[in-house]
Amino acid sequence: MARRKKVYEGKAKILYEGPEPGTLVQYFKDDATAFNAEKRATIDGKGVLNNRLSEFFMNGLTAIGVPNHFIKRINMREQLIRAVEIIPLEVVVRNVAAGSICQRLGLEEGTPMPRPIVEFYFKNDALGDPIVSEEHIIAFGWANQQDLDDMVSLALRVNDFMSGLMLGVGIKLVDFKIEIGRTWDGDFMRLIVADEISPDSCRLWDIETGRKLDKDVFRRDLGDLADAYTEVARRLGVMPQGPSGVSKPTLIN
Ligand code: TMP
């Protein structure tokens, strides 16, 4: 099966060398982890769904001029992407309190934020991805002030785009995480959205019922994760048949 060189393997994806310099192939696994990989499972169909959903979101971002790494989907589990130098930060935007901010600041889950809040976390599994300030980021040389301004601007544009898209299908975008990479055109460096955008890296709540349609279903044992992701995909018109390509049996009245 080794048909090309593996460049990197993470918890949910593998990167292989791409067909041309400056490209990579991103493979989406069915593996799910939470709480810094303390909890693990394999969820049939998750990789297929996230490949298609990340394609859909990145293409939408391209259409409104938000630069990102996506080039094209290759097959059910793989996409061709532009190789970037990943900045070692997770950029989180929050519209509503959930997850770690509730513990950190004693907020009740569901409390709306006064405005979208952008946070940075240092990508380091051994340390459990600690939150960091702009002071840390600049002092330790992970990014400069211009990069920070660009990262905040990218994150807020992604937030506006994703919030509107989700609202249109009855889903609230509670929060999400993106990763950002550097690419060079000659001497000119720019920052682009990289990694993935999928229900693994967002919190998505049904507006009517409050049903969670994201990785919290797995983190908190709330039901079938693939069903939740399939629902997001179905509402967006992505893979209406579900990840296996076969619709589930339906009752005929
Ligand atoms: P948090 O509330 O746990 O800090 O998560 C905020 C958002 O970031 C949430 O949508 C989940 C996402 N996230 C990731 O994608 N990867 C991670 O490792 C963590 C901790 C959060």
XYZ file of C-alpha atoms and ligand atoms in Angstrom:
274
model
C 0.000 0.000 0.000
C 2.981 2.349 0.426
C 2.631 4.238 -2.824
C 4.135 7.534 -1.716
C 6.117 9.111 1.040
C 4.356 9.879 4.312
C 5.328 13.375 5.439
C 3.349 13.581 8.698
C 0.752 11.612 10.608
C -1.579 13.328 13.066
C -4.532 12.074 15.091
C -7.149 12.425 12.351
C -5.161 12.920 9.136
C -2.069 11.798 7.246
C -0.048 13.985 4.879
C 1.744 12.428 1.900
C 4.101 13.985 -0.614
C 2.090 15.496 -3.457
C 2.541 14.978 -7.197
C 4.247 18.360 -7.658
C 6.623 20.373 -5.476
C 4.723 22.572 -3.064
C 1.753 20.193 -2.880
C 0.690 17.516 -0.397
C -2.024 14.881 -0.305
C -4.167 15.103 2.839
C -5.799 11.792 3.843
C -8.720 11.835 6.320
C -8.754 8.892 8.766
C -11.808 7.517 10.565
C -9.999 7.938 13.898
C -11.471 10.250 16.523
C -9.638 11.425 19.620
C -10.578 13.748 22.443
C -9.041 15.125 25.625
C -5.567 15.075 24.139
C -5.987 11.552 22.766
C -6.987 10.048 26.140
C -10.217 8.954 24.481
C -10.036 7.230 21.090
C -12.341 5.468 18.637
C -12.674 4.641 14.990
C -15.872 5.985 13.481
C -16.886 4.506 10.130
C -17.414 7.196 7.556
C -15.976 10.131 9.555
C -12.974 10.551 7.242
C -15.151 10.538 4.133
C -17.510 13.118 5.629
C -14.743 15.438 6.829
C -12.957 15.246 3.459
C -16.155 16.354 1.695
C -17.131 18.961 4.273
C -13.669 20.528 4.417
C -13.677 20.665 0.599
C -17.064 22.395 0.689
C -16.032 24.994 3.285
C -12.634 25.723 1.714
C -14.194 26.127 -1.752
C -16.698 28.572 -0.265
C -13.865 30.527 1.337
C -12.010 30.615 -1.995
C -15.173 31.958 -3.637
C -15.243 34.940 -1.247
C -11.487 35.537 -1.474
C -10.287 33.982 1.784
C -6.974 32.310 0.861
C -6.649 28.653 1.866
C -4.644 25.528 1.113
C -7.317 23.538 -0.769
C -6.574 22.680 -4.414
C -8.887 19.785 -5.297
C -10.428 16.612 -3.954
C -8.773 13.464 -5.271
C -11.072 10.727 -3.964
C -13.361 9.837 -1.059
C -10.672 10.292 1.584
C -7.991 12.436 -0.006
C -7.506 15.993 -1.182
C -4.655 17.824 -2.866
C -3.476 20.810 -0.847
C -0.808 23.432 -1.040
C 2.108 22.714 1.295
C 2.503 25.421 3.941
C 4.625 26.016 7.000
C 2.073 25.624 9.784
C 2.215 28.298 12.489
C 2.217 26.335 15.795
C -1.008 27.945 17.021
C -4.638 26.901 17.107
C -6.775 29.945 16.357
C -10.176 29.630 18.046
C -13.158 31.939 17.470
C -16.069 31.823 19.927
C -19.569 33.225 19.364
C -21.210 31.420 22.288
C -19.607 30.019 25.460
C -18.896 26.268 25.361
C -16.009 23.960 26.171
C -12.836 25.222 27.777
C -13.898 28.873 28.171
C -16.729 27.720 30.472
C -14.260 26.047 32.831
C -11.663 28.813 32.539
C -13.986 31.765 33.147
C -16.895 30.103 34.931
C -19.358 30.862 32.132
C -22.520 28.880 31.606
C -22.613 26.906 28.358
C -24.741 28.754 25.818
C -23.940 32.283 27.038
C -23.588 34.523 23.962
C -20.277 36.374 23.648
C -20.513 40.198 23.542
C -18.638 39.916 20.221
C -16.691 37.122 18.517
C -13.679 36.333 20.699
C -10.423 35.228 19.030
C -8.054 33.116 21.140
C -4.697 31.486 20.463
C -3.503 28.136 21.814
C 0.062 26.812 21.510
C -0.070 23.579 19.489
C 1.748 21.197 21.808
C 0.154 17.894 22.793
C 2.609 17.260 25.628
C 1.462 20.524 27.253
C -2.228 20.006 26.357
C -2.344 22.975 23.916
C -2.205 25.811 26.502
C -3.851 29.165 25.805
C -1.308 31.911 25.018
C -1.439 35.677 24.617
C -0.212 37.848 21.764
C 2.737 38.746 24.040
C 3.855 35.101 24.184
C 3.388 34.683 20.440
C 5.542 37.684 19.562
C 8.145 37.176 22.302
C 8.700 33.526 21.362
C 8.814 34.351 17.650
C 5.893 32.158 16.509
C 4.471 35.146 14.621
C 4.995 38.919 14.412
C 2.475 41.721 14.877
C 1.596 41.804 11.171
C 1.027 38.020 11.174
C -1.200 38.376 14.250
C -3.294 41.065 12.565
C -3.600 38.841 9.481
C -4.527 35.788 11.587
C -7.273 37.670 13.445
C -8.610 39.021 10.166
C -8.606 35.547 8.530
C -10.275 34.010 11.582
C -13.040 36.628 11.643
C -13.677 36.282 7.901
C -13.962 32.506 8.327
C -16.325 33.134 11.255
C -18.597 35.427 9.208
C -18.672 33.002 6.291
C -19.246 29.866 8.364
C -21.815 31.532 10.666
C -23.909 32.666 7.697
C -23.666 29.338 5.927
C -24.723 27.443 9.050
C -27.509 29.867 9.944
C -28.981 29.209 6.499
C -29.414 25.528 7.374
C -30.665 26.030 10.929
C -27.353 25.532 12.710
C -25.594 27.859 15.151
C -21.811 28.135 14.782
C -20.845 28.188 18.470
C -17.061 28.153 18.005
C -14.365 26.697 15.785
C -10.640 26.235 15.445
C -8.480 26.896 12.406
C -4.805 26.490 11.675
C -2.898 28.931 9.545
C 0.185 28.388 7.399
C 2.800 30.456 5.593
C 3.379 30.171 1.858
C 5.878 32.030 -0.284
C 5.552 33.402 -3.799
C 9.211 34.257 -4.322
C 10.079 36.654 -1.507
C 6.461 37.461 -0.777
C 5.089 35.588 2.252
C 1.373 35.273 2.947
C -0.777 33.521 5.497
C -3.513 31.141 4.370
C -6.076 28.931 6.105
C -4.773 25.350 6.281
C -5.484 21.981 7.992
C -9.254 21.342 7.858
C -12.625 22.891 8.640
C -15.084 20.189 9.668
C -17.402 19.194 12.522
C -14.249 17.855 14.232
C -13.016 21.419 14.657
C -16.299 23.338 15.144
C -19.156 23.354 17.630
C -22.470 23.224 15.775
C -25.864 23.312 17.523
C -29.225 22.838 15.892
C -31.017 26.169 16.336
C -34.456 24.621 17.019
C -33.547 21.738 19.305
C -30.057 22.534 20.565
C -28.907 19.093 19.323
C -25.118 18.944 19.089
C -23.887 18.126 15.574
C -20.120 18.132 16.176
C -17.324 16.250 17.930
C -18.880 16.916 21.361
C -21.189 13.987 20.456
C -18.083 11.796 20.751
C -16.384 13.722 23.572
C -19.516 13.482 25.760
C -21.014 10.190 24.488
C -24.164 11.847 23.158
C -24.892 9.392 20.344
C -23.643 8.422 16.907
C -20.994 10.816 15.609
C -21.302 9.777 11.957
C -25.068 10.397 12.124
C -24.467 13.925 13.430
C -21.893 14.729 10.707
C -24.152 13.191 8.049
C -26.927 15.528 9.184
C -24.649 18.573 8.768
C -23.598 17.355 5.305
C -27.184 16.603 4.279
C -28.437 20.050 5.268
C -25.626 21.690 3.302
C -26.377 19.539 0.271
C -23.030 17.754 0.566
C -23.254 13.944 0.168
C -27.043 13.759 0.513
C -26.743 9.962 0.399
C -24.434 9.752 3.406
C -20.811 8.597 3.554
C -21.407 5.100 2.194
C -23.194 6.495 -0.846
C -26.216 4.386 0.040
C -29.244 6.002 1.604
C -30.632 4.455 4.754
C -33.895 2.544 4.420
C -36.888 4.856 4.644
C -40.447 3.995 5.555
C -42.867 4.146 2.662
C -46.300 5.253 3.785
P -12.298 24.281 23.450
O -13.579 24.815 23.977
O -12.016 22.863 23.883
O -11.138 25.199 23.728
O -12.448 24.210 21.866
C -12.773 25.341 21.084
C -13.013 24.920 19.639
O -11.834 24.412 19.060
C -14.042 23.811 19.477
O -14.826 24.086 18.313
C -13.247 22.568 19.257
C -12.003 23.068 18.602
N -10.813 22.303 18.998
C -10.111 21.603 18.037
O -10.474 21.598 16.862
N -9.004 20.909 18.425
C -8.563 20.867 19.691
O -7.551 20.227 19.977
C -9.306 21.597 20.686
C -8.887 21.585 22.131
C -10.408 22.297 20.291
